[in-house]
Coordinates of C-alpha atoms in Angstrom, one line a residue:
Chain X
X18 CA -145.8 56.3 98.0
X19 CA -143.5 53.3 99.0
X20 CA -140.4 52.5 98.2
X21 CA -141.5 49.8 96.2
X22 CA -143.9 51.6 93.9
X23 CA -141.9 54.2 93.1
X24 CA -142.5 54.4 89.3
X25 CA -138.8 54.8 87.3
X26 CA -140.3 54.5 83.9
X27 CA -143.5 55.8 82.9
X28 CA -144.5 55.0 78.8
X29 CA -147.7 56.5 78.1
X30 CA -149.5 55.8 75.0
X31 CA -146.4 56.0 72.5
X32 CA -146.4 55.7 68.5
X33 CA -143.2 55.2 66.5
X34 CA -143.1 54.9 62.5
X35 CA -140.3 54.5 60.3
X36 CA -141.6 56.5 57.4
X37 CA -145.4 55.5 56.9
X38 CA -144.8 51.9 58.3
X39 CA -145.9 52.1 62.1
X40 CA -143.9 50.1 64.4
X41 CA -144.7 50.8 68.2
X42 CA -149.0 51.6 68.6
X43 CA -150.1 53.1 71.4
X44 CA -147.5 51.3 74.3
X45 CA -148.2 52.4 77.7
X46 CA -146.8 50.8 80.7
X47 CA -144.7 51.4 83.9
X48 CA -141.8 50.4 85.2
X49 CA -141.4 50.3 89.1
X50 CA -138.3 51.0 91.1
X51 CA -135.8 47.8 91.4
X52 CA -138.0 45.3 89.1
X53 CA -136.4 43.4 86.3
X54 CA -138.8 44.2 83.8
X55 CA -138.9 42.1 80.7
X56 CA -140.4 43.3 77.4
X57 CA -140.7 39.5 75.2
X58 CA -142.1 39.7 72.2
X59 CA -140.7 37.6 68.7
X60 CA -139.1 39.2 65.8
X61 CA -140.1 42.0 64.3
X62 CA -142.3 42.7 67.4
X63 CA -140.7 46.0 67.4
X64 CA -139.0 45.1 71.0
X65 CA -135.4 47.3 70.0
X66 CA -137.4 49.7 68.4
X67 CA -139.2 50.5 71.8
X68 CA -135.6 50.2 73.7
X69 CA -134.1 52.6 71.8
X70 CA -137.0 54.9 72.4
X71 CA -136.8 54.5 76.3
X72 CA -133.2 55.4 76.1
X73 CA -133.5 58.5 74.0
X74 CA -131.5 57.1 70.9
X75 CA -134.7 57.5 68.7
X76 CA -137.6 60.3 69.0
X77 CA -141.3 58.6 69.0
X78 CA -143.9 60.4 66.9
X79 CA -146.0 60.8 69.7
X80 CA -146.4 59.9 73.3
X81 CA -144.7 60.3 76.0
X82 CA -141.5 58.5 77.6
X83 CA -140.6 59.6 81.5
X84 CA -137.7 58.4 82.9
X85 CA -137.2 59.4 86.2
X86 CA -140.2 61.8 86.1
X87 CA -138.0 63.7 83.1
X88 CA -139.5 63.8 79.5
X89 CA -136.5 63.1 77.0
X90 CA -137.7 65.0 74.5
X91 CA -138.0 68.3 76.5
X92 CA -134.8 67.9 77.7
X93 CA -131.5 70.3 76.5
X94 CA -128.7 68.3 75.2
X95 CA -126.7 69.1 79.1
X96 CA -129.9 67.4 80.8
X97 CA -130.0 64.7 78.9
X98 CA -126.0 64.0 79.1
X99 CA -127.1 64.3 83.0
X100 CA -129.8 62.2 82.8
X101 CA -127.5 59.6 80.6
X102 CA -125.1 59.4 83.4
X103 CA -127.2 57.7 85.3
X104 CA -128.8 55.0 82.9
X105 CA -126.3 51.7 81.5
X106 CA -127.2 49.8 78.4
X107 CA -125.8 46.9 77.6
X108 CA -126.2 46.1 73.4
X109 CA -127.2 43.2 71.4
X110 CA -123.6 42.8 70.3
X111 CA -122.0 44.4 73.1
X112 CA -121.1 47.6 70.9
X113 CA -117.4 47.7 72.7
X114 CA -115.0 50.3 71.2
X115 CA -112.9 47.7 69.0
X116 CA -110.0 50.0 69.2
X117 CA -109.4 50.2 72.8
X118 CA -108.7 47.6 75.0
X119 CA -111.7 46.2 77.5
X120 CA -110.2 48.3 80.8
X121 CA -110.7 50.9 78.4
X122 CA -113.6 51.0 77.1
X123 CA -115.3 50.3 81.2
X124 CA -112.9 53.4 82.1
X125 CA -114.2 55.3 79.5
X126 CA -117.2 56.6 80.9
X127 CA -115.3 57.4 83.9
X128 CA -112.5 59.3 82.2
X129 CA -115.0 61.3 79.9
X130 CA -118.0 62.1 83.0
X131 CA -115.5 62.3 86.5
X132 CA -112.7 64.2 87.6
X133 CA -111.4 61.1 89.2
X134 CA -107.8 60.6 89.1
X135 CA -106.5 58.0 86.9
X136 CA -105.1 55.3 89.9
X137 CA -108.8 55.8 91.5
X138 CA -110.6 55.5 87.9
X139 CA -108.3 52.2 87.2
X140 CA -108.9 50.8 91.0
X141 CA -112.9 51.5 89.9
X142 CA -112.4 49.6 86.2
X143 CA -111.1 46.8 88.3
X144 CA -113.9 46.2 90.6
X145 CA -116.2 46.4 87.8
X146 CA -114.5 43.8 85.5
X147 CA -114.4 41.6 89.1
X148 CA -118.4 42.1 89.0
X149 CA -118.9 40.8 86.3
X150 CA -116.4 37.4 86.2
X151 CA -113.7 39.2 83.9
X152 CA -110.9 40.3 86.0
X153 CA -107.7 40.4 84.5
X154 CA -108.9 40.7 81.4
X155 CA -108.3 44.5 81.2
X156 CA -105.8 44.3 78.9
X157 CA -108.1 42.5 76.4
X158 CA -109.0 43.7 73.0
X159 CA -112.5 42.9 72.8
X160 CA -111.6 40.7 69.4
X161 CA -109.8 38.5 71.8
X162 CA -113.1 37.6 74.0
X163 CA -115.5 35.1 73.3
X164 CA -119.2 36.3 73.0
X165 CA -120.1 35.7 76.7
X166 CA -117.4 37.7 78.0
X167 CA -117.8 40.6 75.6
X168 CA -121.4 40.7 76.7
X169 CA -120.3 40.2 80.4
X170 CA -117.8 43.3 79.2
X171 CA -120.5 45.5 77.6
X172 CA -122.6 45.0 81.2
X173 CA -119.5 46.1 83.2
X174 CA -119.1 49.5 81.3
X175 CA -122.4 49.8 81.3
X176 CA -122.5 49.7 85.4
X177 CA -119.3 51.9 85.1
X178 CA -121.0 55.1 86.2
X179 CA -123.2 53.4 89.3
X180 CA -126.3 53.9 87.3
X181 CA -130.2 53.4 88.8
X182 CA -131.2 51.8 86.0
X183 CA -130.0 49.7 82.9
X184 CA -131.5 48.5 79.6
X185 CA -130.1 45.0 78.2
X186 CA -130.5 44.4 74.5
X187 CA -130.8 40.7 74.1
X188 CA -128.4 40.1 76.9
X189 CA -128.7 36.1 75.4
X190 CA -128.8 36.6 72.1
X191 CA -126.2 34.4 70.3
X192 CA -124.9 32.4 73.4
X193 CA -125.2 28.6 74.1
X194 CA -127.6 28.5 76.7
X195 CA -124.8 27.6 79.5
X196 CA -123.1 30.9 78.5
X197 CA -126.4 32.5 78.4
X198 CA -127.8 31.3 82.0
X199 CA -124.5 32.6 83.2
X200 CA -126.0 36.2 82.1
X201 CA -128.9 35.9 83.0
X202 CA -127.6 34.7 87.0
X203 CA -125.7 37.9 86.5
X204 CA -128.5 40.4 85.9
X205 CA -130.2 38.9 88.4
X206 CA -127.2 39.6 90.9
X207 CA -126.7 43.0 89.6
X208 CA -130.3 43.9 90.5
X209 CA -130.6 42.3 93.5
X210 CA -126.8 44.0 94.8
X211 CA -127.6 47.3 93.9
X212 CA -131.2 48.0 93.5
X213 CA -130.8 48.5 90.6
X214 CA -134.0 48.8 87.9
X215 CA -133.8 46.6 85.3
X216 CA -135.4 46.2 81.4
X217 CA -134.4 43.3 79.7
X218 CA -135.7 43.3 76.1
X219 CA -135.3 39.4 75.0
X220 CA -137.2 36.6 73.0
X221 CA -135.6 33.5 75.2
X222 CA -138.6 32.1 77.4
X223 CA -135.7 30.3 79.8
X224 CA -134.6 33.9 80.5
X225 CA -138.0 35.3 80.9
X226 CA -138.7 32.5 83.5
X227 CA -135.4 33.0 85.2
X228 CA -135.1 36.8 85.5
X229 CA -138.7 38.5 85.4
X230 CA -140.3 40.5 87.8
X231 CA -143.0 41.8 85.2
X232 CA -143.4 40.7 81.7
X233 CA -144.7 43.1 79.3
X234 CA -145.5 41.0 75.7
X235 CA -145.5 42.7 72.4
X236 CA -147.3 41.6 69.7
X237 CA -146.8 43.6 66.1
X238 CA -146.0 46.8 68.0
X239 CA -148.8 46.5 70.5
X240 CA -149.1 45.6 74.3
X241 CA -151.1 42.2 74.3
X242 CA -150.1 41.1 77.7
X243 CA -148.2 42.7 80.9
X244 CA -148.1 41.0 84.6
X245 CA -146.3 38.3 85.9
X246 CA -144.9 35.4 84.9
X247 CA -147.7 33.5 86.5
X248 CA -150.5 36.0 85.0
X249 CA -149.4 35.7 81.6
X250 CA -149.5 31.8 81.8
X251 CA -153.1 31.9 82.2
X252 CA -153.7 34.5 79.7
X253 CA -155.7 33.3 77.4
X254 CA -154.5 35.6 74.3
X255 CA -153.7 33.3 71.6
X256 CA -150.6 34.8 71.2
X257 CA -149.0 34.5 74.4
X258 CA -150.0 30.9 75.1
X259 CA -148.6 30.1 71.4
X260 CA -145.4 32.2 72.5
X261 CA -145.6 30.5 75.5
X262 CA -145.9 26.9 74.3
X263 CA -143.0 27.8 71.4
X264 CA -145.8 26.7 68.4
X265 CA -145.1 27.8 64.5
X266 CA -147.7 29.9 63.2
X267 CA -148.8 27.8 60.4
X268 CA -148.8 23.8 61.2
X269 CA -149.7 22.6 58.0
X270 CA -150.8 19.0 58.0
X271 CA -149.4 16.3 56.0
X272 CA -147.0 16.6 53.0
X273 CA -149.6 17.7 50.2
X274 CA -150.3 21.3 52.3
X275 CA -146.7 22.0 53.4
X276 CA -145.8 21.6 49.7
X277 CA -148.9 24.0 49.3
X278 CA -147.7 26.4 52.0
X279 CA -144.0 26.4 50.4
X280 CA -145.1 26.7 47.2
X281 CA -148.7 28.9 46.8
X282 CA -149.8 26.3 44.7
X283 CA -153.0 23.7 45.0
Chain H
X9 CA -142.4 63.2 30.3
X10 CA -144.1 62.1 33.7
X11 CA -142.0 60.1 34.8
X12 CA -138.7 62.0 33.6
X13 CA -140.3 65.0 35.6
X14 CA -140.8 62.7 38.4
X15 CA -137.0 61.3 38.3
X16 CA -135.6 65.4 38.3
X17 CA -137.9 65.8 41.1
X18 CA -137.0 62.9 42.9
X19 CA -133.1 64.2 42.5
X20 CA -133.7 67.3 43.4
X21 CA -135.5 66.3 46.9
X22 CA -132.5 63.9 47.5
X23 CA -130.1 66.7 46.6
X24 CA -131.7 68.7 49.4
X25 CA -131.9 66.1 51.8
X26 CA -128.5 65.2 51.4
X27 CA -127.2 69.4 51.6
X28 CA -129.2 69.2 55.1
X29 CA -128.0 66.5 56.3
X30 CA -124.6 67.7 55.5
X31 CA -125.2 71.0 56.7
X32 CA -126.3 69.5 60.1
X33 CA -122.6 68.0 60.5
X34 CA -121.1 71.2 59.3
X35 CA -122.9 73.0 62.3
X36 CA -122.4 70.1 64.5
X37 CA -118.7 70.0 63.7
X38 CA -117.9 73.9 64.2
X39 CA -119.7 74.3 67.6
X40 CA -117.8 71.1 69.2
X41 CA -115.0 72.5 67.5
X42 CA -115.4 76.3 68.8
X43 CA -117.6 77.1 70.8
X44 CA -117.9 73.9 73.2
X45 CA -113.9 74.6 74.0
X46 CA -114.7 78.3 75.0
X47 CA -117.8 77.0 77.3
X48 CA -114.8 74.8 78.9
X49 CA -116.1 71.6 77.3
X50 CA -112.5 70.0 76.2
X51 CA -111.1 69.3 72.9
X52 CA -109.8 65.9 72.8
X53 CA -106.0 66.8 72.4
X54 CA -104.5 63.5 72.4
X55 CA -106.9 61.8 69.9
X56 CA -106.7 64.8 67.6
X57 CA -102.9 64.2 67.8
X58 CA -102.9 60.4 67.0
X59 CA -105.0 61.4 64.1
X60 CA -102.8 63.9 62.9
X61 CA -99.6 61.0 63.2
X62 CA -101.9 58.3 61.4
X63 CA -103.1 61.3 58.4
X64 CA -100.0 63.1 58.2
X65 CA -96.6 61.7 59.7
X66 CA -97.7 57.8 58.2
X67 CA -99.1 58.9 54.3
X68 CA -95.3 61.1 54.7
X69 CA -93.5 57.9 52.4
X70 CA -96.3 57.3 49.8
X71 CA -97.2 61.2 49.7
X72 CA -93.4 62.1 49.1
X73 CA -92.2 58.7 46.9
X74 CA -95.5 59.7 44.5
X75 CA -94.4 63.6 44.4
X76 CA -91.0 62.5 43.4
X77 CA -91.7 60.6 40.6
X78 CA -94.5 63.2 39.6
X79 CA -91.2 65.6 39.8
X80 CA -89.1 63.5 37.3
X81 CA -91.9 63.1 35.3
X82 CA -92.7 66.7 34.3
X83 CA -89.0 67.5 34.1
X84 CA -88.6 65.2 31.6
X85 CA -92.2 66.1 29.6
X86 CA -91.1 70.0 29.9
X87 CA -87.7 69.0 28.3
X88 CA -89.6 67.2 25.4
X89 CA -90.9 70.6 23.8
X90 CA -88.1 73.4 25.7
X91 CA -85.3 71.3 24.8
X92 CA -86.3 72.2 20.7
X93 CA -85.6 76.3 21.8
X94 CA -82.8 75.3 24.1
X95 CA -84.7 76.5 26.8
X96 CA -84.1 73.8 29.5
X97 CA -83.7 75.7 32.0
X98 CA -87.5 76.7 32.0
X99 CA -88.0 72.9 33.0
X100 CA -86.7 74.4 36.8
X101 CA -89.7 77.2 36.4
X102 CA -92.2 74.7 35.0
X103 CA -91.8 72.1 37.7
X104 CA -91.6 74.7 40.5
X105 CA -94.9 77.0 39.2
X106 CA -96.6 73.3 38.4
X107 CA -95.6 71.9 41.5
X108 CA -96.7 74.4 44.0
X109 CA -99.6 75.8 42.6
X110 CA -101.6 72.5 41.7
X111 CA -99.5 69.4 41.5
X112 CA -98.2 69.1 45.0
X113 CA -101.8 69.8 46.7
X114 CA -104.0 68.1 44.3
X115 CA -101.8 64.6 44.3
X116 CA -101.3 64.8 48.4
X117 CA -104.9 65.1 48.4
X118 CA -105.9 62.2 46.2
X119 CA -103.6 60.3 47.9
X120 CA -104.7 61.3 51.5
X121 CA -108.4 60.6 50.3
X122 CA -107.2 57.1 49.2
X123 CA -106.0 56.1 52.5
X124 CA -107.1 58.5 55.2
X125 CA -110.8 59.5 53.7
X126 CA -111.3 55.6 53.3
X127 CA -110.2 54.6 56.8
X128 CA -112.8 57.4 58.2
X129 CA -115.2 56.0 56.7
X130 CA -114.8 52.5 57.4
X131 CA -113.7 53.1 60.8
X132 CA -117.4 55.2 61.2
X133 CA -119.3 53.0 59.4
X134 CA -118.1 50.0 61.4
X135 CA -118.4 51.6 64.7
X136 CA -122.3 52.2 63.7
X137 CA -122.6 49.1 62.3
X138 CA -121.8 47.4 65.5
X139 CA -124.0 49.9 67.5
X140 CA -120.7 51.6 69.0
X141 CA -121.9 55.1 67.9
X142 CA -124.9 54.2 69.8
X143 CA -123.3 53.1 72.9
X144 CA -121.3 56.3 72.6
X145 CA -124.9 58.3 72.8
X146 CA -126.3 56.4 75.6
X147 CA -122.9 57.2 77.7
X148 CA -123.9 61.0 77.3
X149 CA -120.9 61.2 74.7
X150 CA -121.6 63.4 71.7
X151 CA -120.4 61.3 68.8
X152 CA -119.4 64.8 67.0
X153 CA -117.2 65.6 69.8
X154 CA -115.8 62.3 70.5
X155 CA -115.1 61.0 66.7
X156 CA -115.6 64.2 64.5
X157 CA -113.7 67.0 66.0
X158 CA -110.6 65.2 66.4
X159 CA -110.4 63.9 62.5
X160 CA -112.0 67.0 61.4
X161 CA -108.9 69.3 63.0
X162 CA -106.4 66.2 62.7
X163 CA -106.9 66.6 58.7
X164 CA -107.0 70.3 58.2
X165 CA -103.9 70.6 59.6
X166 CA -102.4 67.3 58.2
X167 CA -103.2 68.0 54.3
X168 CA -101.5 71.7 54.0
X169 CA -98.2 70.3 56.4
X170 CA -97.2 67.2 53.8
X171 CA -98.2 69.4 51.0
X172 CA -95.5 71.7 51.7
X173 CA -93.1 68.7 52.4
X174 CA -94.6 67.6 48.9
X175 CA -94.1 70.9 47.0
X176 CA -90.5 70.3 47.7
X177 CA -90.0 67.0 47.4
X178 CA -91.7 67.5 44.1
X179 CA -89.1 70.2 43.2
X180 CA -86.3 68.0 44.0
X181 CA -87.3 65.6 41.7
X182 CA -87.4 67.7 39.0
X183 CA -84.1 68.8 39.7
X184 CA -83.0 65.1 39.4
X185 CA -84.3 64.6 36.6
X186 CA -83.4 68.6 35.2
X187 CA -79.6 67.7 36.3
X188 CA -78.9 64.2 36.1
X189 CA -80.5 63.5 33.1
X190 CA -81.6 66.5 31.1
X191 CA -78.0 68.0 32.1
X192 CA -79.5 71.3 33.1
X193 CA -76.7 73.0 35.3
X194 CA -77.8 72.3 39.1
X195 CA -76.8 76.2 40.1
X196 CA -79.3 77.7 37.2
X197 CA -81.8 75.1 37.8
X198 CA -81.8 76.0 41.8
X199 CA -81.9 79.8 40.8
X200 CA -84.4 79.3 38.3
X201 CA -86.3 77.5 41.1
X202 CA -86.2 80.4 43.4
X203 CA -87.3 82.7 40.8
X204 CA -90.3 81.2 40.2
X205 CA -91.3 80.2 43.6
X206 CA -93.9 83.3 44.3
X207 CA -95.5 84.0 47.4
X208 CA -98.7 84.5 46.2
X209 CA -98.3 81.0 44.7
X210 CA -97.4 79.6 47.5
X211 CA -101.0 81.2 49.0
X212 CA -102.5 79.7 46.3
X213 CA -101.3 76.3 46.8
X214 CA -101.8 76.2 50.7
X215 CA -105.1 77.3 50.6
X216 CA -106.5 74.7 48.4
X217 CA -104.8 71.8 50.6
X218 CA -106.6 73.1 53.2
X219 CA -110.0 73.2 51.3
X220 CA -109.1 69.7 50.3
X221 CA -108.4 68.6 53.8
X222 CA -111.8 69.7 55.0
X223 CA -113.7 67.9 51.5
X224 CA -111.7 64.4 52.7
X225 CA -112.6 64.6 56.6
X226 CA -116.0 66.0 55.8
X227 CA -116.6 63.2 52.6
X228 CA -115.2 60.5 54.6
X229 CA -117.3 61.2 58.0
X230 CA -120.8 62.1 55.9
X231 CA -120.1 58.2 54.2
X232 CA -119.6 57.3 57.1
X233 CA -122.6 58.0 58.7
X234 CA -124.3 56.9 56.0
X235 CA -123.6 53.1 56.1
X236 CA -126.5 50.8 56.8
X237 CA -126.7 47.0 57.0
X238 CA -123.3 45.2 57.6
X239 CA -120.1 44.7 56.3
X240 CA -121.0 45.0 52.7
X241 CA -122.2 48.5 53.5
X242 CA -119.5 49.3 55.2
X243 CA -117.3 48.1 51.2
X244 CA -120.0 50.0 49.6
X245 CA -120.1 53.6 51.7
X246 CA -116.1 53.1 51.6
X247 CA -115.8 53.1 47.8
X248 CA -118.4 56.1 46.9
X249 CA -116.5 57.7 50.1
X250 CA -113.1 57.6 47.9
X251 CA -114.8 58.8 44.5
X252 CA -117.0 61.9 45.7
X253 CA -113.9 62.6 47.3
X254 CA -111.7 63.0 44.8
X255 CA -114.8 64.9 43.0
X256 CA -115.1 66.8 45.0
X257 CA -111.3 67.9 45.3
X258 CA -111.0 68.6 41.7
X259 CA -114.4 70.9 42.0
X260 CA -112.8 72.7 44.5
X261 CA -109.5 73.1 42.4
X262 CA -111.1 74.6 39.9
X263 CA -112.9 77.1 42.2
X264 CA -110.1 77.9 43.2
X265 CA -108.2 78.2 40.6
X266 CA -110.6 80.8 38.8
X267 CA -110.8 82.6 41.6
X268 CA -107.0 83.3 42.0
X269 CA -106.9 83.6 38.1
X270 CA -109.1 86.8 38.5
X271 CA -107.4 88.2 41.7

């Protein structure tokens, strides 16, 4: 098998409910070695839902998730800290530690996983604040950044421990889209320096178009389209081109049927 | 009859629910607390130690001023109904049996709950809130270990430390009150102090604060937990954080307090 086909993330077939409500149906898909692997879909689409699963922070009802060939759910809680070590996520709202300041919170992992010694761990916070845009800003509180470099922040501690793969949240969610291309140019970078796998879970078509290797779509918890960016633009699943081409679902026509539409009545 | 059947039933499942749930952070909390140190997995000394400053050393002004009064104030009541045998200097007795058996632990705990039980659960229900409990998981950090442990151990030793510091302070402001104003003489007020000061009261007294500690740290952490939503969650987990706490305390007291009654 080649380096390039090397699978990192294998999803087979996986079902998650909250309660009775079914959220993910039957997802299967791969994830090769080094991609930046979007999964678009609107909201609702149950697009976090399925992040969360891939990185072990919720338990599917059935299916199965490998990452790097190991099976999170038949792992002990020392595997999967091992496994852990070697995966970054970057959150929706960046999910710093308010009370510590930003070198902290990229030192953290570092202080908690290594036996590094602190000059070396605060040398290693420093190159990672530099790869991201932020240095000098260890000293921060992460109340005193502005939503781009709290995100550029949550992607630096998540790189903290050199990891083979990362998971972003909605890397764009939330920023003006100057602030937001900025991110984007980073993950970009970030894969492209360090070979690093990527899965970007995100509903911003300028991102998709920007970043993607392969673009998985989700539709009300199912897989309705997965290829490239060129694949899916002459899919013909209503869905995707209406995604696609940013229409509403409704268009109601003329004043009398919106004021139907808003209002139930004829 | 249905439906009032159905309600009971509904209770009782939630009841349950809510005893496993807590009994999962009970068993969470011991083996990061116990047996994680002996496998050579760290306790985290430093944060435990900040806790015990912010719980302890920082409620030491409130704790103490609100013990003082409390002191002045049963001296005073006493003095209403022993000053008609001339028997004032039973006030010493009252406020030192009163003081160290259930005054001094119950009020240090109320007041901890207020401000330390609260501030674990906001804190916790913030940092889930804003996925950092999350993020926590993902870094391989057990949350437990990381956040619980250190509050957990922070409080237990906190709550039974100012409530000795309160017992006294408690005393003394009896004897202000006994002396300066009730005109007790200070020498058979202090003897009549020391007389009643038992060691098995003392017992009594400690081990309730350090029940109470673990109903604040444990109430404050399960609320914690709990919150959903945003912000308003956060207000809402905070407040029911604060009154099962304080139920909780005075369930406890009474436990305890028929159980020592008997022994």
């Amino acid at each position: 098998m080649s380096k390039a086909e090397e699978t990192v993330i294998e999803v087979e077939d996986l079902v998650v409910k909250y309660g009775e409500r079914t959220v993910l149906d039957g997802i299967s898909f791969k994830v090769r070695r080094g991609e930046i692997f979007v999964i678009l879909g609107g909201s609702g689409s149950g697009k976090t839902t399925l992040i969360r699963n891939l990185v072990g922070l919720m338990q599917p009802y059935s299916g199965r998730i490998q990452v790097k060939g190991e099976d999170f759910t038949a792992m002990s809680d020392d595997e999967q800290i091992d496994l852990r070590k070697k995966i970054g996520m970057c959150f929706q709202g960046a999910a710093l530690f308010n009370s510590m300041t930003v070198g902290d919170n990229v030192a953290l992992p570092l202080r908690e996983h290594t036996k590094l010694e602190e000059p070396t761990i605060e040398i290693m916070t420093k190159i990672k604040l530099e790869l991201v845009g932020l240095s000098g800003f260890e000293d921060y509180l992460p109340s005193e950044l502005s939503g781009g470099m709290k995100k550029r922040a949550g992607i630096a501690r998540a790189m903290a421990m050199d990891p083979e793969l990362i998971f972003y949240d909605e890397p764009s969610a939330g920023l003006d889209p100057i602030v937001a291309a900025g991110i984007d140019v980073l993950i970009r970078e970030m894969q492209q320096t360090f070979d690093l796998t990527s899965v970007v879970v995100t509903h911003e078509m300028e991102s998709v178009k920007l970043i993607a290797d392969t673009v998985c779509v989700l539709e009300e918890g199912r897989v309705v389209g997965i290829g490239s960016l060129d694949d899916l633009e002459r899919s013909e699943h209503p869905y995707i081109q209406q995604f696609f081409a940013r229409r509403p679902d409704t268009e109601p026509s003329g004043d009398s049927a919106y004021a139907r539409s808003l209002t139930g009545l004829d | 009859m249905i439906r009032v059947a159905g309600t009971i039933g509904r209770w009782t499942l939630d009841l349950l629910a809510a005893g496993a749930r807590v009994s999962v952070l009970i068993v969470d909390t011991v083996t990061w607390l116990v047996v994680a140190p002996l496998k050579g997995k760290g306790l985290r000394v430093r944060s435990t130690v900040e806790h015990f400053v912010e719980f302890g050393v920082r409620s030491m002004p409130i704790v103490g001023m609100i013990c003082f009064l409390i002191g002045v104030i049963i001296a005073l009541q006493s003095s209403y109904t022993l000053d008609k045998w001339g028997a004032n200097r039973y006030i010493a007795t009252l406020v030192a049996a009163s003081a160290i058996r259930e005054l001094a632990p119950l009020m240090t705990a109320i007041l901890v709950a207020g401000r330390s039980g609260s501030a674990i659960t906001a804190e916790i229900g913030t940092m889930k809130v804003g996925e950092e409990i999350d993020a926590l998981e993902v870094m391989g950090l057990n949350p437990i270990k990381f956040l619980v442990v250190p509050k957990f151990l922070a409080m237990v030793l906190a709550v039974p430390c100012i409530t000795v510091i309160a017992m006294f302070i408690m005393i003394f402001g009896g004897w202000v009150a006994g002396v300066l104003i009730v005109g007790v003489d200070s020498a058979i007020y202090i003897e009549e102090s020391i007389k009643a000061m038992a060691e098995k009261d003392l017992v009594t007294g400690l081990t309730k604060s350090f029940f109470f500690g673990i109903v604040i740290c444990w109430v404050g952490i399960y609320r914690g937990f709990q919150v959903e939503g945003g912000a308003e969650g956060v207000g809402r987990r905070t407040t029911s954080s604060v009154v099962t706490s304080i139920f909780l305390i005075i369930i406890v007291d009474l436990v305890f307090t028929v159980l020592f009654y008997y022994l």
